[in-house]
Amino acid sequence: MNIAVFDSGVGGTSVLDHLQSKLPHTRFYYFMDNLYRPYGKLTLSTLHKRLLAKLRTAIQMVPTIDLIVVACNTASTQGLDFLRASTNIPIVGVVPAIKPASAMSQKSVGLLATPATVKSAYVNNLVEQYVPDKPVYLYGSTELVHLAEEKFWKGSVSLSKVRRELQALSIHQDVDCLVLGCTHFPILKEEIQAILGESVQLIDSGSAIAERVFFY
Ligand code: DGL
């Protein structure tokens, strides 16, 4: 089986890790779009153009793709229907883990994602549908996408830069479960956890996506 995994940058590798351990005999092809990253700042029409361009490149390079994993919350929340209408290849997307976070949280849920994801109708629907009984706080950050890239390529990142960004976002003190709704953010999980403390549970969609692809 051949699976193409796609993100704006290295964020999708946080999903790829789960996929590779769940499906060790599958061949994965990873595509990124460094020229147009961060996706969280693109207009919808540019995002769609880029997704289509990347889809074409992927099909050209690997004509035998069996499945595409859009390992990017921004592209999934705003471009999944568009992409599905453009190809017959099955596509699995990533959705911020708001539903499981709601079950885990006692007080309030936080969503840390890109500015585009937190503003999306998709996320608003998820919140309305799955978190009827507690407050949900939304935080959009592009800086954390840059810092995750920095950590991935350099091997480390300055903790104070991550702290400065989290302080600027002023995460509400009642948030006890924070959804990492951008695939870049699990790369900074250690730093985010150290800064916010153990009382905040961090959750992402990596293992759920791997599970979904496994049973595909
Ligand atoms: N990793 C992506 C996501 O999950 C996109 C980050 C970006 O390029 O803005 O949203």
PDB file of N, CA and C in Angstrom, residues 7-14 37-41 74 110-115 118 138-153 156-171 178-196 202:
ATOM      1  N   ASP A   7       1.433  18.013   4.351  1.00  0.00           N
ATOM      2  CA  ASP A   7       1.270  19.156   5.263  1.00  0.00           C
ATOM      3  C   ASP A   7       1.968  20.367   4.631  1.00  0.00           C
ATOM      4  N   SER A   8       1.766  21.538   5.240  1.00  0.00           N
ATOM      5  CA  SER A   8       2.456  22.728   4.734  1.00  0.00           C
ATOM      6  C   SER A   8       3.968  22.628   4.972  1.00  0.00           C
ATOM      7  N   GLY A   9       4.345  21.957   6.061  1.00  0.00           N
ATOM      8  CA  GLY A   9       5.765  21.850   6.424  1.00  0.00           C
ATOM      9  C   GLY A   9       6.015  20.524   7.126  1.00  0.00           C
ATOM     10  N   VAL A  10       6.765  20.584   8.232  1.00  0.00           N
ATOM     11  CA  VAL A  10       7.148  19.337   8.912  1.00  0.00           C
ATOM     12  C   VAL A  10       6.103  18.863   9.931  1.00  0.00           C
ATOM     13  N   GLY A  11       5.018  19.671  10.112  1.00  0.00           N
ATOM     14  CA  GLY A  11       4.004  19.311  11.107  1.00  0.00           C
ATOM     15  C   GLY A  11       3.442  17.908  10.923  1.00  0.00           C
ATOM     16  N   GLY A  12       3.224  17.537   9.659  1.00  0.00           N
ATOM     17  CA  GLY A  12       2.639  16.228   9.380  1.00  0.00           C
ATOM     18  C   GLY A  12       3.512  15.060   9.823  1.00  0.00           C
ATOM     19  N   THR A  13       4.779  15.332  10.109  1.00  0.00           N
ATOM     20  CA  THR A  13       5.641  14.229  10.592  1.00  0.00           C
ATOM     21  C   THR A  13       5.163  13.743  11.967  1.00  0.00           C
ATOM     22  N   SER A  14       4.441  14.627  12.707  1.00  0.00           N
ATOM     23  CA  SER A  14       3.921  14.196  14.012  1.00  0.00           C
ATOM     24  C   SER A  14       2.808  13.166  13.811  1.00  0.00           C
ATOM     25  N   ARG A  37       4.041  28.038   3.172  1.00  0.00           N
ATOM     26  CA  ARG A  37       3.822  27.922   4.609  1.00  0.00           C
ATOM     27  C   ARG A  37       4.026  29.303   5.251  1.00  0.00           C
ATOM     28  N   PRO A  38       3.273  29.711   6.271  1.00  0.00           N
ATOM     29  CA  PRO A  38       2.236  28.941   6.958  1.00  0.00           C
ATOM     30  C   PRO A  38       0.879  28.991   6.263  1.00  0.00           C
ATOM     31  N   TYR A  39       0.217  27.861   6.197  1.00  0.00           N
ATOM     32  CA  TYR A  39      -1.106  27.770   5.598  1.00  0.00           C
ATOM     33  C   TYR A  39      -2.144  28.554   6.403  1.00  0.00           C
ATOM     34  N   GLY A  40      -1.895  28.678   7.703  1.00  0.00           N
ATOM     35  CA  GLY A  40      -2.842  29.371   8.576  1.00  0.00           C
ATOM     36  C   GLY A  40      -3.028  30.833   8.246  1.00  0.00           C
ATOM     37  N   LYS A  41      -2.205  31.361   7.338  1.00  0.00           N
ATOM     38  CA  LYS A  41      -2.325  32.773   6.976  1.00  0.00           C
ATOM     39  C   LYS A  41      -2.820  32.965   5.544  1.00  0.00           C
ATOM     40  N   THR A  74      -5.316  22.814   9.219  1.00  0.00           N
ATOM     41  CA  THR A  74      -5.754  23.986   8.462  1.00  0.00           C
ATOM     42  C   THR A  74      -6.319  23.553   7.110  1.00  0.00           C
ATOM     43  N   GLY A 110      -9.369  24.102  25.817  1.00  0.00           N
ATOM     44  CA  GLY A 110      -8.692  25.113  25.007  1.00  0.00           C
ATOM     45  C   GLY A 110      -8.337  24.501  23.668  1.00  0.00           C
ATOM     46  N   LEU A 111      -8.357  25.310  22.628  1.00  0.00           N
ATOM     47  CA  LEU A 111      -7.883  24.834  21.322  1.00  0.00           C
ATOM     48  C   LEU A 111      -6.754  25.748  20.876  1.00  0.00           C
ATOM     49  N   LEU A 112      -5.601  25.143  20.680  1.00  0.00           N
ATOM     50  CA  LEU A 112      -4.436  25.871  20.178  1.00  0.00           C
ATOM     51  C   LEU A 112      -4.221  25.402  18.736  1.00  0.00           C
ATOM     52  N   ALA A 113      -4.412  26.315  17.776  1.00  0.00           N
ATOM     53  CA  ALA A 113      -4.335  25.924  16.361  1.00  0.00           C
ATOM     54  C   ALA A 113      -3.861  27.128  15.556  1.00  0.00           C
ATOM     55  N   THR A 114      -3.950  27.031  14.235  1.00  0.00           N
ATOM     56  CA  THR A 114      -3.556  28.197  13.435  1.00  0.00           C
ATOM     57  C   THR A 114      -4.711  29.208  13.437  1.00  0.00           C
ATOM     58  N   PRO A 115      -4.419  30.474  13.099  1.00  0.00           N
ATOM     59  CA  PRO A 115      -5.496  31.469  13.069  1.00  0.00           C
ATOM     60  C   PRO A 115      -6.643  31.037  12.148  1.00  0.00           C
ATOM     61  N   VAL A 118      -8.829  28.184  13.936  1.00  0.00           N
ATOM     62  CA  VAL A 118      -9.709  28.625  15.027  1.00  0.00           C
ATOM     63  C   VAL A 118     -10.903  29.452  14.511  1.00  0.00           C
ATOM     64  N   LEU A 138     -10.408  29.603  22.351  1.00  0.00           N
ATOM     65  CA  LEU A 138      -9.690  29.363  21.094  1.00  0.00           C
ATOM     66  C   LEU A 138      -8.453  30.263  20.992  1.00  0.00           C
ATOM     67  N   TYR A 139      -7.323  29.673  20.620  1.00  0.00           N
ATOM     68  CA  TYR A 139      -6.077  30.441  20.510  1.00  0.00           C
ATOM     69  C   TYR A 139      -5.420  30.154  19.156  1.00  0.00           C
ATOM     70  N   GLY A 140      -5.198  31.210  18.380  1.00  0.00           N
ATOM     71  CA  GLY A 140      -4.552  31.045  17.080  1.00  0.00           C
ATOM     72  C   GLY A 140      -3.112  31.519  17.131  1.00  0.00           C
ATOM     73  N   SER A 141      -2.196  30.694  16.641  1.00  0.00           N
ATOM     74  CA  SER A 141      -0.780  31.099  16.646  1.00  0.00           C
ATOM     75  C   SER A 141      -0.059  30.635  15.389  1.00  0.00           C
ATOM     76  N   THR A 142       0.641  31.577  14.777  1.00  0.00           N
ATOM     77  CA  THR A 142       1.499  31.242  13.639  1.00  0.00           C
ATOM     78  C   THR A 142       2.937  31.105  14.126  1.00  0.00           C
ATOM     79  N   GLU A 143       3.252  31.854  15.186  1.00  0.00           N
ATOM     80  CA  GLU A 143       4.605  31.825  15.731  1.00  0.00           C
ATOM     81  C   GLU A 143       4.986  30.398  16.165  1.00  0.00           C
ATOM     82  N   LEU A 144       4.032  29.684  16.750  1.00  0.00           N
ATOM     83  CA  LEU A 144       4.356  28.320  17.198  1.00  0.00           C
ATOM     84  C   LEU A 144       4.644  27.391  16.012  1.00  0.00           C
ATOM     85  N   VAL A 145       4.048  27.705  14.852  1.00  0.00           N
ATOM     86  CA  VAL A 145       4.345  26.912  13.637  1.00  0.00           C
ATOM     87  C   VAL A 145       5.822  27.132  13.277  1.00  0.00           C
ATOM     88  N   HIS A 146       6.258  28.410  13.314  1.00  0.00           N
ATOM     89  CA  HIS A 146       7.664  28.722  13.001  1.00  0.00           C
ATOM     90  C   HIS A 146       8.599  28.047  14.008  1.00  0.00           C
ATOM     91  N   LEU A 147       8.210  28.089  15.287  1.00  0.00           N
ATOM     92  CA  LEU A 147       9.081  27.520  16.326  1.00  0.00           C
ATOM     93  C   LEU A 147       9.171  25.989  16.207  1.00  0.00           C
ATOM     94  N   ALA A 148       8.073  25.376  15.784  1.00  0.00           N
ATOM     95  CA  ALA A 148       8.091  23.913  15.591  1.00  0.00           C
ATOM     96  C   ALA A 148       9.025  23.558  14.424  1.00  0.00           C
ATOM     97  N   GLU A 149       8.973  24.362  13.370  1.00  0.00           N
ATOM     98  CA  GLU A 149       9.877  24.136  12.231  1.00  0.00           C
ATOM     99  C   GLU A 149      11.328  24.262  12.705  1.00  0.00           C
ATOM    100  N   GLU A 150      11.559  25.304  13.515  1.00  0.00           N
ATOM    101  CA  GLU A 150      12.920  25.552  14.024  1.00  0.00           C
ATOM    102  C   GLU A 150      13.416  24.346  14.822  1.00  0.00           C
ATOM    103  N   LYS A 151      12.541  23.846  15.700  1.00  0.00           N
ATOM    104  CA  LYS A 151      12.961  22.707  16.528  1.00  0.00           C
ATOM    105  C   LYS A 151      13.235  21.483  15.654  1.00  0.00           C
ATOM    106  N   PHE A 152      12.367  21.258  14.674  1.00  0.00           N
ATOM    107  CA  PHE A 152      12.532  20.075  13.820  1.00  0.00           C
ATOM    108  C   PHE A 152      13.856  20.124  13.071  1.00  0.00           C
ATOM    109  N   TRP A 153      14.162  21.258  12.475  1.00  0.00           N
ATOM    110  CA  TRP A 153      15.359  21.337  11.627  1.00  0.00           C
ATOM    111  C   TRP A 153      16.638  21.532  12.422  1.00  0.00           C
ATOM    112  N   SER A 156      16.534  21.721  18.363  1.00  0.00           N
ATOM    113  CA  SER A 156      16.117  22.309  19.642  1.00  0.00           C
ATOM    114  C   SER A 156      15.500  23.680  19.375  1.00  0.00           C
ATOM    115  N   VAL A 157      14.812  24.176  20.401  1.00  0.00           N
ATOM    116  CA  VAL A 157      14.186  25.489  20.255  1.00  0.00           C
ATOM    117  C   VAL A 157      14.309  26.199  21.599  1.00  0.00           C
ATOM    118  N   SER A 158      14.339  27.515  21.558  1.00  0.00           N
ATOM    119  CA  SER A 158      14.473  28.245  22.814  1.00  0.00           C
ATOM    120  C   SER A 158      13.148  28.186  23.594  1.00  0.00           C
ATOM    121  N   LEU A 159      13.244  27.684  24.830  1.00  0.00           N
ATOM    122  CA  LEU A 159      12.058  27.564  25.684  1.00  0.00           C
ATOM    123  C   LEU A 159      11.447  28.941  25.939  1.00  0.00           C
ATOM    124  N   SER A 160      12.318  29.951  26.043  1.00  0.00           N
ATOM    125  CA  SER A 160      11.771  31.275  26.347  1.00  0.00           C
ATOM    126  C   SER A 160      10.966  31.840  25.178  1.00  0.00           C
ATOM    127  N   LYS A 161      11.312  31.449  23.952  1.00  0.00           N
ATOM    128  CA  LYS A 161      10.508  31.917  22.807  1.00  0.00           C
ATOM    129  C   LYS A 161       9.124  31.271  22.851  1.00  0.00           C
ATOM    130  N   VAL A 162       9.068  29.988  23.199  1.00  0.00           N
ATOM    131  CA  VAL A 162       7.773  29.296  23.288  1.00  0.00           C
ATOM    132  C   VAL A 162       6.968  29.910  24.442  1.00  0.00           C
ATOM    133  N   ARG A 163       7.651  30.162  25.562  1.00  0.00           N
ATOM    134  CA  ARG A 163       6.979  30.754  26.735  1.00  0.00           C
ATOM    135  C   ARG A 163       6.403  32.129  26.381  1.00  0.00           C
ATOM    136  N   ARG A 164       7.200  32.933  25.690  1.00  0.00           N
ATOM    137  CA  ARG A 164       6.761  34.282  25.318  1.00  0.00           C
ATOM    138  C   ARG A 164       5.470  34.211  24.488  1.00  0.00           C
ATOM    139  N   GLU A 165       5.440  33.275  23.553  1.00  0.00           N
ATOM    140  CA  GLU A 165       4.238  33.157  22.710  1.00  0.00           C
ATOM    141  C   GLU A 165       3.029  32.673  23.525  1.00  0.00           C
ATOM    142  N   LEU A 166       3.247  31.699  24.399  1.00  0.00           N
ATOM    143  CA  LEU A 166       2.116  31.201  25.201  1.00  0.00           C
ATOM    144  C   LEU A 166       1.621  32.285  26.155  1.00  0.00           C
ATOM    145  N   GLN A 167       2.554  33.085  26.676  1.00  0.00           N
ATOM    146  CA  GLN A 167       2.143  34.181  27.557  1.00  0.00           C
ATOM    147  C   GLN A 167       1.321  35.202  26.783  1.00  0.00           C
ATOM    148  N   ALA A 168       1.755  35.482  25.553  1.00  0.00           N
ATOM    149  CA  ALA A 168       1.023  36.449  24.723  1.00  0.00           C
ATOM    150  C   ALA A 168      -0.390  35.947  24.421  1.00  0.00           C
ATOM    151  N   LEU A 169      -0.551  34.640  24.348  1.00  0.00           N
ATOM    152  CA  LEU A 169      -1.884  34.085  24.053  1.00  0.00           C
ATOM    153  C   LEU A 169      -2.776  34.095  25.299  1.00  0.00           C
ATOM    154  N   SER A 170      -2.174  34.269  26.472  1.00  0.00           N
ATOM    155  CA  SER A 170      -2.819  34.189  27.797  1.00  0.00           C
ATOM    156  C   SER A 170      -3.883  33.089  27.881  1.00  0.00           C
ATOM    157  N   ILE A 171      -3.386  31.876  27.941  1.00  0.00           N
ATOM    158  CA  ILE A 171      -4.266  30.709  28.071  1.00  0.00           C
ATOM    159  C   ILE A 171      -5.042  30.835  29.396  1.00  0.00           C
ATOM    160  N   LEU A 178      -5.940  20.971  26.755  1.00  0.00           N
ATOM    161  CA  LEU A 178      -5.613  21.836  25.616  1.00  0.00           C
ATOM    162  C   LEU A 178      -5.407  20.976  24.371  1.00  0.00           C
ATOM    163  N   VAL A 179      -6.231  21.246  23.363  1.00  0.00           N
ATOM    164  CA  VAL A 179      -6.130  20.500  22.108  1.00  0.00           C
ATOM    165  C   VAL A 179      -5.026  21.119  21.244  1.00  0.00           C
ATOM    166  N   LEU A 180      -4.079  20.292  20.834  1.00  0.00           N
ATOM    167  CA  LEU A 180      -3.060  20.771  19.902  1.00  0.00           C
ATOM    168  C   LEU A 180      -3.638  20.554  18.503  1.00  0.00           C
ATOM    169  N   GLY A 181      -4.334  21.568  18.007  1.00  0.00           N
ATOM    170  CA  GLY A 181      -5.097  21.436  16.768  1.00  0.00           C
ATOM    171  C   GLY A 181      -4.342  21.894  15.540  1.00  0.00           C
ATOM    172  N   CYS A 182      -3.035  21.763  15.595  1.00  0.00           N
ATOM    173  CA  CYS A 182      -2.173  22.018  14.435  1.00  0.00           C
ATOM    174  C   CYS A 182      -1.119  20.929  14.524  1.00  0.00           C
ATOM    175  N   THR A 183      -0.869  20.250  13.414  1.00  0.00           N
ATOM    176  CA  THR A 183       0.044  19.097  13.484  1.00  0.00           C
ATOM    177  C   THR A 183       1.489  19.509  13.797  1.00  0.00           C
ATOM    178  N   HIS A 184       1.781  20.795  13.673  1.00  0.00           N
ATOM    179  CA  HIS A 184       3.113  21.258  14.066  1.00  0.00           C
ATOM    180  C   HIS A 184       3.303  21.218  15.597  1.00  0.00           C
ATOM    181  N   PHE A 185       2.215  21.390  16.337  1.00  0.00           N
ATOM    182  CA  PHE A 185       2.364  21.644  17.763  1.00  0.00           C
ATOM    183  C   PHE A 185       2.820  20.440  18.605  1.00  0.00           C
ATOM    184  N   PRO A 186       2.470  19.201  18.231  1.00  0.00           N
ATOM    185  CA  PRO A 186       3.036  18.077  19.007  1.00  0.00           C
ATOM    186  C   PRO A 186       4.578  18.057  18.998  1.00  0.00           C
ATOM    187  N   ILE A 187       5.179  18.694  18.005  1.00  0.00           N
ATOM    188  CA  ILE A 187       6.646  18.791  17.962  1.00  0.00           C
ATOM    189  C   ILE A 187       7.140  19.602  19.168  1.00  0.00           C
ATOM    190  N   LEU A 188       6.285  20.524  19.656  1.00  0.00           N
ATOM    191  CA  LEU A 188       6.653  21.375  20.803  1.00  0.00           C
ATOM    192  C   LEU A 188       5.991  20.904  22.100  1.00  0.00           C
ATOM    193  N   LYS A 189       5.477  19.664  22.092  1.00  0.00           N
ATOM    194  CA  LYS A 189       4.674  19.190  23.229  1.00  0.00           C
ATOM    195  C   LYS A 189       5.438  19.293  24.557  1.00  0.00           C
ATOM    196  N   GLU A 190       6.687  18.842  24.521  1.00  0.00           N
ATOM    197  CA  GLU A 190       7.516  18.871  25.741  1.00  0.00           C
ATOM    198  C   GLU A 190       7.619  20.291  26.307  1.00  0.00           C
ATOM    199  N   GLU A 191       7.894  21.249  25.418  1.00  0.00           N
ATOM    200  CA  GLU A 191       8.058  22.642  25.838  1.00  0.00           C
ATOM    201  C   GLU A 191       6.728  23.209  26.354  1.00  0.00           C
ATOM    202  N   ILE A 192       5.648  22.940  25.615  1.00  0.00           N
ATOM    203  CA  ILE A 192       4.336  23.477  26.008  1.00  0.00           C
ATOM    204  C   ILE A 192       3.933  22.905  27.370  1.00  0.00           C
ATOM    205  N   GLN A 193       4.156  21.600  27.547  1.00  0.00           N
ATOM    206  CA  GLN A 193       3.808  20.953  28.824  1.00  0.00           C
ATOM    207  C   GLN A 193       4.624  21.549  29.974  1.00  0.00           C
ATOM    208  N   ALA A 194       5.927  21.750  29.729  1.00  0.00           N
ATOM    209  CA  ALA A 194       6.797  22.304  30.778  1.00  0.00           C
ATOM    210  C   ALA A 194       6.333  23.709  31.175  1.00  0.00           C
ATOM    211  N   ILE A 195       5.870  24.461  30.220  1.00  0.00           N
ATOM    212  CA  ILE A 195       5.450  25.845  30.500  1.00  0.00           C
ATOM    213  C   ILE A 195       4.073  25.900  31.171  1.00  0.00           C
ATOM    214  N   LEU A 196       3.138  25.096  30.668  1.00  0.00           N
ATOM    215  CA  LEU A 196       1.768  25.160  31.221  1.00  0.00           C
ATOM    216  C   LEU A 196       1.602  24.331  32.487  1.00  0.00           C
ATOM    217  N   LEU A 202      -2.519  17.713  27.445  1.00  0.00           N
ATOM    218  CA  LEU A 202      -2.394  18.075  26.027  1.00  0.00           C
ATOM    219  C   LEU A 202      -2.876  16.901  25.188  1.00  0.00           C
TER     220      LEU A 202
END
